[in-house]
Coordinates of C-alpha atoms and ligand atoms in Angstrom, one line a residue:
M32 CA -14.5 -2.5 24.1
T33 CA -16.2 -5.0 21.8
T34 CA -15.6 -4.4 18.2
A35 CA -18.4 -4.0 15.7
T36 CA -19.0 -6.8 13.2
T37 CA -21.4 -4.9 10.9
F38 CA -21.2 -1.5 9.3
T39 CA -24.7 -0.7 10.8
E40 CA -23.3 -1.2 14.3
L41 CA -20.7 1.4 13.5
A42 CA -23.5 3.9 13.3
L43 CA -22.7 4.9 9.7
I44 CA -25.4 6.9 7.9
Q45 CA -27.7 5.4 5.2
P46 CA -26.0 6.9 2.1
L47 CA -22.7 5.3 3.1
L48 CA -24.3 2.0 4.2
A49 CA -26.0 1.8 0.8
R50 CA -22.8 2.4 -1.0
L51 CA -20.9 -0.2 1.1
T52 CA -23.6 -2.8 0.2
E53 CA -23.2 -1.9 -3.5
L54 CA -19.4 -2.3 -3.1
E55 CA -20.1 -5.7 -1.5
Y56 CA -18.2 -4.8 1.7
Q57 CA -19.9 -7.3 3.9
Q58 CA -18.3 -6.4 7.2
P59 CA -15.8 -3.9 8.5
T60 CA -12.1 -5.0 8.5
P61 CA -10.5 -5.0 11.9
I62 CA -9.0 -1.6 11.4
Q63 CA -12.3 -0.1 10.3
A64 CA -14.1 -1.6 13.3
Q65 CA -11.6 0.1 15.6
V66 CA -11.0 3.4 13.9
I67 CA -14.4 4.4 12.7
P68 CA -16.1 4.7 16.1
S69 CA -13.2 6.6 17.6
V70 CA -13.2 9.1 14.8
L71 CA -17.0 9.5 14.9
A72 CA -16.5 10.2 18.7
G73 CA -14.2 13.0 17.8
R74 CA -11.0 11.4 19.0
D75 CA -7.5 11.6 17.5
V76 CA -6.4 8.2 16.2
I77 CA -3.0 6.7 15.6
A78 CA -3.1 3.4 13.7
G79 CA -0.6 0.8 12.6
A80 CA -1.9 -0.3 9.3
N81 CA -0.7 -1.3 5.9
T82 CA -2.6 -0.9 2.6
G83 CA -4.7 -3.9 2.2
S84 CA -6.1 -3.5 5.7
G85 CA -8.9 -1.3 4.5
K86 CA -7.4 1.8 6.1
T87 CA -8.7 4.2 3.4
A88 CA -12.3 3.5 4.3
A89 CA -11.3 3.6 8.0
F90 CA -10.6 7.3 7.7
A91 CA -12.7 8.2 4.7
L92 CA -16.0 6.9 5.9
P93 CA -16.1 8.8 9.2
L94 CA -14.6 11.9 7.6
L95 CA -17.3 11.9 4.9
Q96 CA -20.0 11.3 7.5
D97 CA -18.9 14.2 9.6
L98 CA -18.6 16.6 6.7
Y99 CA -21.9 15.5 5.2
T100 CA -23.9 15.7 8.5
Q101 CA -22.4 19.1 9.3
K102 CA -23.4 20.4 5.8
Q103 CA -26.9 19.0 6.2
S104 CA -27.4 20.7 9.5
A105 CA -25.8 23.9 8.0
K106 CA -23.3 23.9 10.8
S107 CA -20.5 24.3 8.3
H108 CA -19.5 27.9 7.7
N109 CA -16.7 27.1 5.4
S110 CA -18.7 27.1 2.2
K111 CA -16.9 30.1 0.5
G112 CA -13.4 30.9 -0.5
N113 CA -10.4 28.7 -1.0
Y114 CA -11.0 26.6 2.1
V115 CA -10.4 22.9 2.9
S116 CA -12.2 21.0 5.6
G117 CA -10.6 17.6 5.5
L118 CA -7.0 17.4 4.5
I119 CA -5.4 14.0 3.6
L120 CA -1.6 14.0 3.1
V121 CA -0.2 11.1 1.2
P122 CA 3.4 10.3 0.0
T123 CA 2.9 9.5 -3.6
R124 CA 0.9 10.7 -6.7
E125 CA -0.6 7.3 -7.2
L126 CA -1.8 7.1 -3.7
A127 CA -3.3 10.6 -3.9
K128 CA -5.3 9.6 -6.9
Q129 CA -6.3 6.3 -5.5
V130 CA -7.5 7.7 -2.2
A131 CA -9.5 10.5 -3.9
D132 CA -11.1 8.0 -6.2
S133 CA -12.1 5.8 -3.2
I134 CA -13.6 8.8 -1.4
K135 CA -15.5 9.9 -4.4
S136 CA -16.8 6.3 -4.7
Y137 CA -17.9 6.1 -1.1
A138 CA -19.7 9.5 -1.5
V139 CA -21.8 8.7 -4.6
H140 CA -25.1 8.8 -2.7
F141 CA -24.3 12.3 -1.3
N142 CA -25.5 13.7 -4.6
G143 CA -22.4 16.0 -5.0
A144 CA -22.7 17.5 -1.5
I145 CA -19.1 16.7 -0.7
K146 CA -16.4 17.9 -3.1
T147 CA -13.1 16.0 -3.2
V148 CA -10.0 17.1 -5.1
A149 CA -6.6 15.4 -5.5
V150 CA -3.5 17.4 -6.0
F151 CA -0.1 16.0 -6.8
G152 CA 3.1 16.8 -8.7
G153 CA 4.1 15.7 -12.1
V154 CA 1.1 17.2 -13.9
S155 CA 0.2 20.7 -14.7
A156 CA -0.9 22.8 -11.6
N157 CA -3.5 24.8 -13.6
T158 CA -6.2 22.1 -13.8
Q159 CA -5.7 21.5 -10.0
M160 CA -6.0 25.3 -9.4
L161 CA -9.3 25.3 -11.4
A162 CA -10.6 22.4 -9.4
L163 CA -9.8 24.1 -6.2
R164 CA -11.8 27.3 -7.1
G165 CA -14.4 27.9 -4.4
G166 CA -12.6 25.6 -2.1
T167 CA -13.1 21.9 -1.5
D168 CA -14.5 19.8 1.4
I169 CA -11.8 17.2 1.1
L170 CA -8.3 17.6 -0.3
V171 CA -6.0 14.7 -0.9
A172 CA -2.5 16.0 -1.5
T173 CA 1.2 15.2 -1.7
P174 CA 3.1 17.7 0.4
G175 CA 5.2 19.4 -2.3
R176 CA 2.4 20.2 -4.7
L177 CA 0.2 21.4 -1.8
L178 CA 2.9 23.9 -0.7
D179 CA 3.1 25.2 -4.3
L180 CA -0.6 25.7 -4.5
I181 CA -0.7 27.4 -1.1
S182 CA 2.0 29.8 -2.3
S183 CA 0.0 30.7 -5.3
N184 CA -3.0 31.3 -3.1
A185 CA -5.0 28.5 -4.7
I186 CA -5.8 27.1 -1.3
K187 CA -5.6 27.9 2.4
L188 CA -5.3 25.5 5.3
N189 CA -6.6 27.7 8.1
K190 CA -10.1 26.1 8.1
V191 CA -9.0 22.5 8.2
K192 CA -11.0 20.5 10.8
T193 CA -9.7 17.1 10.1
L194 CA -6.2 16.0 9.2
V195 CA -5.2 12.6 8.0
L196 CA -1.6 11.6 7.6
D197 CA -1.6 8.5 5.4
E198 CA 1.5 6.3 5.3
A199 CA 3.4 8.7 7.6
D200 CA 6.5 6.6 7.7
R201 CA 6.7 6.6 3.9
M202 CA 6.1 10.4 3.8
L203 CA 9.1 10.9 6.1
S204 CA 11.3 8.4 4.5
L205 CA 10.8 10.1 1.1
G206 CA 12.2 13.2 2.6
F207 CA 9.0 15.2 3.1
T208 CA 9.9 16.2 6.7
E209 CA 10.5 19.9 6.0
E210 CA 7.4 20.2 3.7
L211 CA 5.4 18.5 6.4
S212 CA 6.4 20.8 9.2
E213 CA 5.8 23.8 7.0
L214 CA 2.3 22.5 6.2
L215 CA 1.5 21.5 9.8
G216 CA 2.4 25.0 10.9
Q217 CA -0.4 26.4 8.7
L218 CA -3.1 24.3 10.2
P219 CA -5.3 25.5 13.0
A220 CA -4.4 24.2 16.5
Q221 CA -8.0 22.9 17.0
K222 CA -8.5 19.9 14.7
Q223 CA -9.0 16.2 14.7
T224 CA -6.0 14.2 13.5
M225 CA -5.6 10.6 12.3
L226 CA -2.2 9.2 11.6
F227 CA -1.7 5.9 9.7
S228 CA 1.7 4.3 9.4
A229 CA 2.9 0.8 8.6
T230 CA 5.9 1.2 10.8
F231 CA 6.8 3.5 13.7
P232 CA 10.4 4.6 13.5
E233 CA 11.6 7.4 15.7
E234 CA 10.6 10.2 13.3
V235 CA 7.1 9.0 13.2
Q236 CA 6.9 8.8 16.9
A237 CA 8.2 12.4 17.2
L238 CA 5.5 13.5 14.7
T239 CA 2.9 11.6 16.7
Q240 CA 3.9 13.3 20.0
E241 CA 3.8 16.7 18.3
L242 CA 0.6 16.3 16.5
L243 CA -1.8 14.0 18.3
N244 CA -3.9 14.9 21.3
D245 CA -4.6 11.9 23.6
P246 CA -5.0 9.6 20.6
V247 CA -6.8 6.2 20.5
E248 CA -4.1 3.8 19.5
V249 CA -5.1 1.0 17.1
Q250 CA -2.5 -1.7 16.4
L251 CA -3.6 -4.7 14.5
Q252 CA -2.6 -8.1 16.0
S253 CA -1.2 -9.4 12.8
D254 CA 0.0 -7.5 9.8
D255 CA -1.6 -7.9 6.4
A256 CA 1.3 -9.9 5.2
S257 CA -0.2 -12.8 7.1
T258 CA -2.7 -13.3 4.3
V259 CA 0.2 -13.8 1.9
V260 CA 2.0 -17.1 1.5
Q261 CA 5.7 -16.4 1.2
R262 CA 8.1 -18.6 -0.5
V263 CA 11.8 -18.2 -1.2
F264 CA 13.8 -20.0 -3.9
N265 CA 17.6 -20.4 -4.0
V266 CA 18.6 -19.7 -7.6
N267 CA 22.0 -19.9 -9.3
K268 CA 23.7 -16.6 -10.0
G269 CA 22.8 -15.6 -13.6
E270 CA 19.7 -17.8 -13.8
K271 CA 17.2 -15.5 -12.2
T272 CA 15.7 -14.4 -15.5
A273 CA 15.4 -17.9 -16.8
V274 CA 13.7 -19.0 -13.5
L275 CA 11.3 -16.0 -13.6
A276 CA 10.4 -16.8 -17.2
H277 CA 9.9 -20.4 -16.3
L278 CA 7.7 -19.7 -13.3
I279 CA 5.6 -17.2 -15.3
K280 CA 5.1 -19.6 -18.2
E281 CA 4.5 -22.6 -16.0
H282 CA 2.0 -21.1 -13.6
Q283 CA 0.1 -18.9 -15.9
W284 CA -0.9 -16.5 -13.2
R285 CA -3.5 -14.1 -14.2
Q286 CA -1.1 -11.3 -13.4
A287 CA 2.3 -10.8 -11.8
L288 CA 4.0 -7.8 -10.2
V289 CA 7.8 -8.2 -10.3
F290 CA 10.0 -6.0 -8.2
V291 CA 13.5 -4.9 -9.1
N292 CA 15.7 -2.3 -7.4
A293 CA 16.7 0.1 -10.1
K294 CA 14.8 2.0 -12.8
N295 CA 17.0 0.7 -15.6
S296 CA 16.7 -2.8 -14.3
C297 CA 13.0 -2.6 -15.2
E298 CA 13.7 -2.1 -18.9
H299 CA 16.5 -4.6 -18.9
L300 CA 14.4 -7.3 -17.4
A301 CA 11.4 -6.5 -19.7
D302 CA 13.8 -6.8 -22.7
K303 CA 15.1 -10.2 -21.5
L304 CA 11.6 -11.5 -20.8
Y305 CA 10.5 -10.3 -24.2
K306 CA 13.2 -12.5 -25.8
R307 CA 11.8 -15.4 -23.8
G308 CA 8.3 -14.7 -25.2
I309 CA 6.9 -12.8 -22.2
E310 CA 5.5 -9.3 -22.6
A311 CA 5.9 -7.0 -19.6
E312 CA 5.4 -3.3 -19.0
V313 CA 7.6 -1.2 -16.7
F314 CA 6.7 1.2 -13.9
H315 CA 9.2 3.5 -12.2
G316 CA 10.0 7.0 -11.2
D317 CA 11.6 8.2 -14.4
K318 CA 8.3 7.7 -16.3
G319 CA 6.0 10.7 -16.6
Q320 CA 2.9 10.9 -14.6
G321 CA 0.7 10.4 -17.6
Y322 CA 2.5 7.2 -18.5
R323 CA 2.4 5.9 -14.9
T324 CA -1.3 6.5 -14.6
R325 CA -2.0 4.8 -17.9
I326 CA 0.1 1.8 -17.0
L327 CA -1.4 1.4 -13.6
D328 CA -4.9 1.6 -14.9
A329 CA -4.1 -1.0 -17.5
F330 CA -2.6 -3.3 -14.9
K331 CA -5.5 -2.8 -12.6
S332 CA -8.0 -3.6 -15.3
G333 CA -6.0 -6.7 -16.3
E334 CA -4.8 -5.5 -19.7
I335 CA -1.2 -6.0 -18.6
D336 CA -0.1 -9.4 -17.4
V337 CA 3.3 -8.7 -16.1
L338 CA 4.4 -5.4 -14.5
I339 CA 8.1 -4.8 -13.6
A340 CA 8.4 -2.1 -11.0
T341 CA 10.7 -0.4 -8.6
D342 CA 9.6 0.2 -5.0
I343 CA 7.6 3.2 -6.1
A344 CA 4.8 0.5 -6.6
A345 CA 5.5 -1.1 -3.2
R346 CA 3.4 1.1 -1.1
G347 CA -0.2 1.9 -1.2
L348 CA -1.1 0.6 -4.5
D349 CA -4.3 -1.3 -4.5
I350 CA -4.5 -3.8 -7.2
E351 CA -7.5 -6.0 -6.8
K352 CA -6.8 -9.7 -6.3
L353 CA -3.2 -9.6 -7.5
P354 CA -2.3 -13.3 -7.4
V355 CA 1.5 -13.0 -7.1
V356 CA 4.3 -10.6 -6.2
I357 CA 7.8 -11.7 -7.2
N358 CA 11.0 -10.2 -5.7
F359 CA 13.4 -10.5 -8.5
D360 CA 15.7 -8.2 -6.6
L361 CA 15.4 -8.2 -2.8
P362 CA 14.2 -4.8 -1.3
R363 CA 16.9 -3.0 0.5
S364 CA 14.9 -2.5 3.7
P365 CA 13.1 -5.3 5.6
S366 CA 10.0 -3.0 5.9
D367 CA 9.9 -2.6 2.1
Y368 CA 9.7 -6.4 1.9
I369 CA 6.4 -6.3 3.8
H370 CA 5.1 -3.5 1.7
R371 CA 6.0 -5.2 -1.5
I372 CA 4.4 -8.5 -0.6
G373 CA 1.3 -6.7 0.7
R374 CA 0.4 -5.9 -2.9
S375 CA -0.8 -9.5 -3.1
G376 CA -3.5 -11.0 -0.9
R377 CA -5.5 -7.8 -0.4
A378 CA -8.8 -7.6 1.5
G379 CA -9.2 -11.2 2.6
E380 CA -7.7 -12.8 -0.5
V381 CA -4.8 -15.2 0.0
G382 CA -1.9 -14.0 -2.0
L383 CA 1.5 -15.4 -3.0
A384 CA 4.9 -13.7 -2.7
L385 CA 8.0 -15.3 -4.2
S386 CA 11.6 -14.2 -3.7
L387 CA 14.3 -15.4 -6.0
I388 CA 17.7 -15.3 -4.2
D389 CA 21.2 -16.1 -5.4
Y390 CA 24.1 -16.5 -3.1
E391 CA 24.7 -12.8 -3.0
D392 CA 21.2 -12.4 -1.5
F393 CA 21.5 -15.2 1.0
H394 CA 22.7 -13.0 3.9
H395 CA 20.4 -10.1 3.1
F396 CA 17.3 -12.3 3.0
K397 CA 18.2 -13.7 6.4
V398 CA 18.2 -10.1 7.7
I399 CA 14.8 -9.5 6.1
E400 CA 13.5 -12.6 7.9
K401 CA 14.9 -11.7 11.2
K402 CA 13.6 -8.1 11.2
N403 CA 10.2 -9.3 10.0
K404 CA 10.1 -12.3 12.4
I405 CA 9.5 -14.7 9.6
R406 CA 11.1 -18.0 8.8
L407 CA 10.9 -19.5 5.3
E408 CA 12.2 -22.8 4.1
R409 CA 14.6 -22.4 1.2
E410 CA 13.2 -24.1 -1.9
Q411 CA 14.6 -24.8 -5.4
V412 CA 12.8 -24.7 -8.7
K413 CA 12.7 -28.0 -10.5
G414 CA 15.1 -27.9 -13.5
F415 CA 17.0 -25.0 -12.0
E416 CA 18.6 -26.7 -9.0
L417 CA 21.7 -25.1 -7.4
D418 CA 24.9 -26.2 -9.1
E419 CA 28.2 -27.2 -7.3
T420 CA 29.6 -23.7 -7.3
I421 CA 27.3 -23.2 -4.2
T422 CA 29.4 -24.3 -1.3
E423 CA 28.2 -25.6 2.0
E424 CA 29.3 -22.3 3.5
M425 CA 27.1 -20.4 1.2
L426 CA 24.2 -22.6 1.9
A427 CA 24.6 -22.2 5.6
A428 CA 24.3 -18.5 5.1
S429 CA 21.0 -19.2 3.3
K430 CA 19.4 -21.0 6.1
P431 CA 16.4 -19.3 7.8
V432 CA 17.2 -17.8 11.2
A433 CA 14.1 -16.6 13.1
K434 CA 11.9 -18.9 15.1
P435 CA 8.8 -20.2 13.4
A436 CA 5.6 -18.4 14.0
G437 CA 3.6 -19.4 17.1
T438 CA 1.5 -22.6 17.1
G439 CA -1.7 -20.6 16.9
K440 CA -0.8 -19.2 13.6
K441 CA 0.6 -22.4 12.3
K442 CA -2.6 -24.0 11.3
R443 CA -3.8 -21.0 9.4
K444 CA -0.4 -20.7 7.7
K445 CA -0.7 -24.3 6.7
Q446 CA -4.1 -23.8 5.2
M447 CA -2.8 -20.8 3.3
Q448 CA 0.1 -22.9 2.1
Q449 CA -2.2 -25.5 0.8
K450 CA -4.2 -22.8 -1.1
S451 CA -1.0 -21.4 -2.6
D452 CA 0.1 -24.9 -3.7
I453 CA -2.8 -24.8 -6.1
W454 CA -1.1 -21.9 -7.8
L455 CA 2.5 -23.0 -7.4
K456 CA 3.2 -26.6 -8.0
H457 CA 6.8 -27.4 -8.5
Ligands
AMP278 P1 -6.9 -0.2 1.5 O1 -6.2 -0.9 2.6 O2 -7.6 1.0 2.0 O3 -6.0 0.2 0.4 O4 -8.0 -1.1 1.0 C1 -7.7 -2.3 0.3 C2 -8.8 -2.9 -0.5 O5 -9.8 -3.4 0.4 C3 -9.6 -1.9 -1.4 O6 -9.8 -2.5 -2.7 C4 -10.9 -1.7 -0.7 O7 -11.9 -1.4 -1.7 C5 -11.1 -3.0 -0.1 N1 -11.9 -2.9 1.2 C6 -11.8 -2.0 2.1 N2 -12.7 -2.3 3.1 C7 -13.3 -3.4 2.8 C8 -14.3 -4.2 3.4 N3 -14.8 -3.8 4.6 N4 -14.8 -5.3 2.8 C9 -14.3 -5.6 1.6 N5 -13.3 -4.9 0.9 C10 -12.8 -3.8 1.5

């Protein structure tokens, strides 16, 4: 099958095409080129895709098109009661809001014909119940809150025609397995299903088997991390904060997203940076939903320069043109490394991901490299070179392990490296 290179070739309808032009989407991303025709043809789809690949539009555009054309031809009989036609399940509150906002944006030329509601925990259910009155065409939901709303009769799933599971791996790893099976049990057997997942561990495969009917499988050749230049710096124990402050001051990135592993580490690091003259905000799971939304909006709009976050920010968040992601602490799981660095270099932009590792991280970073099939030269930051307490043995543990990427990718990587040198001279 040849893949389409324009949105017109994908047979999208005029109101959507007009919107894509306004949004300056010049051509479909690979995932869109493959997913959209299959969904429009009524097939189930399973796709390996990270955020940054354009996966939201890949499921949202054909879903909107189907619902809109059905409504236009009055084929839809679901226009009364607390029905839902298209259900999108997502793992986090932020993603629910983000996906719903994208859908509403894609649908602006439908003149209100398609109603989209987002429901998620951490905020009062009353407003969401009100929004669901009379039903909704599209519902974007986190599993827990959706079950609550079902039990209070605010919504029913028996009219769902299309189901999207977004970030299925994340949903299961966050412990939503039971909620999911309860929800899936309430859906009609006859429906179209799309499943998006960055990784395919056993639980996701089991879900796929259970849920999808002869699906079209879409697996991108390269993950979106390939648009991110990755660099790793050996740092002395106890000097990470100084190195981070130095890098931020020296490079004057427009914005930086810094990952740590614990909620209280966010505050600690923010305090330490403040003492070094750098203002940073924090983003983690102990903060209320109102705060999280405000901080995220402020970061997205560029009002915040440095955001220190736990892995709650690693998946799904779409921050336009984020120049750099910094791993102050390494993520525990190799797949989280990919998710974290994927926050930079979105939608065709070249991004930069830096990891600061001291000798206690050496071994773990090797594991991350091996699992993700990457190999990075260890570098040092000028003025913060490793001291003599680092033995040969420790350094040996720090050497990269996996084979370098194939020669085909090498040239592109080199070009990206040159681009990143513009931002990172040391
Ligand atoms: P997603 O992977 O869905 O989170 O999308 C990542 C970012 O890419 C979002 O900011 C989208 O608005 C943007 N985007 C999605 N599709 C395209 C496209 N075809 N052309 C340009 N930008 C896009």
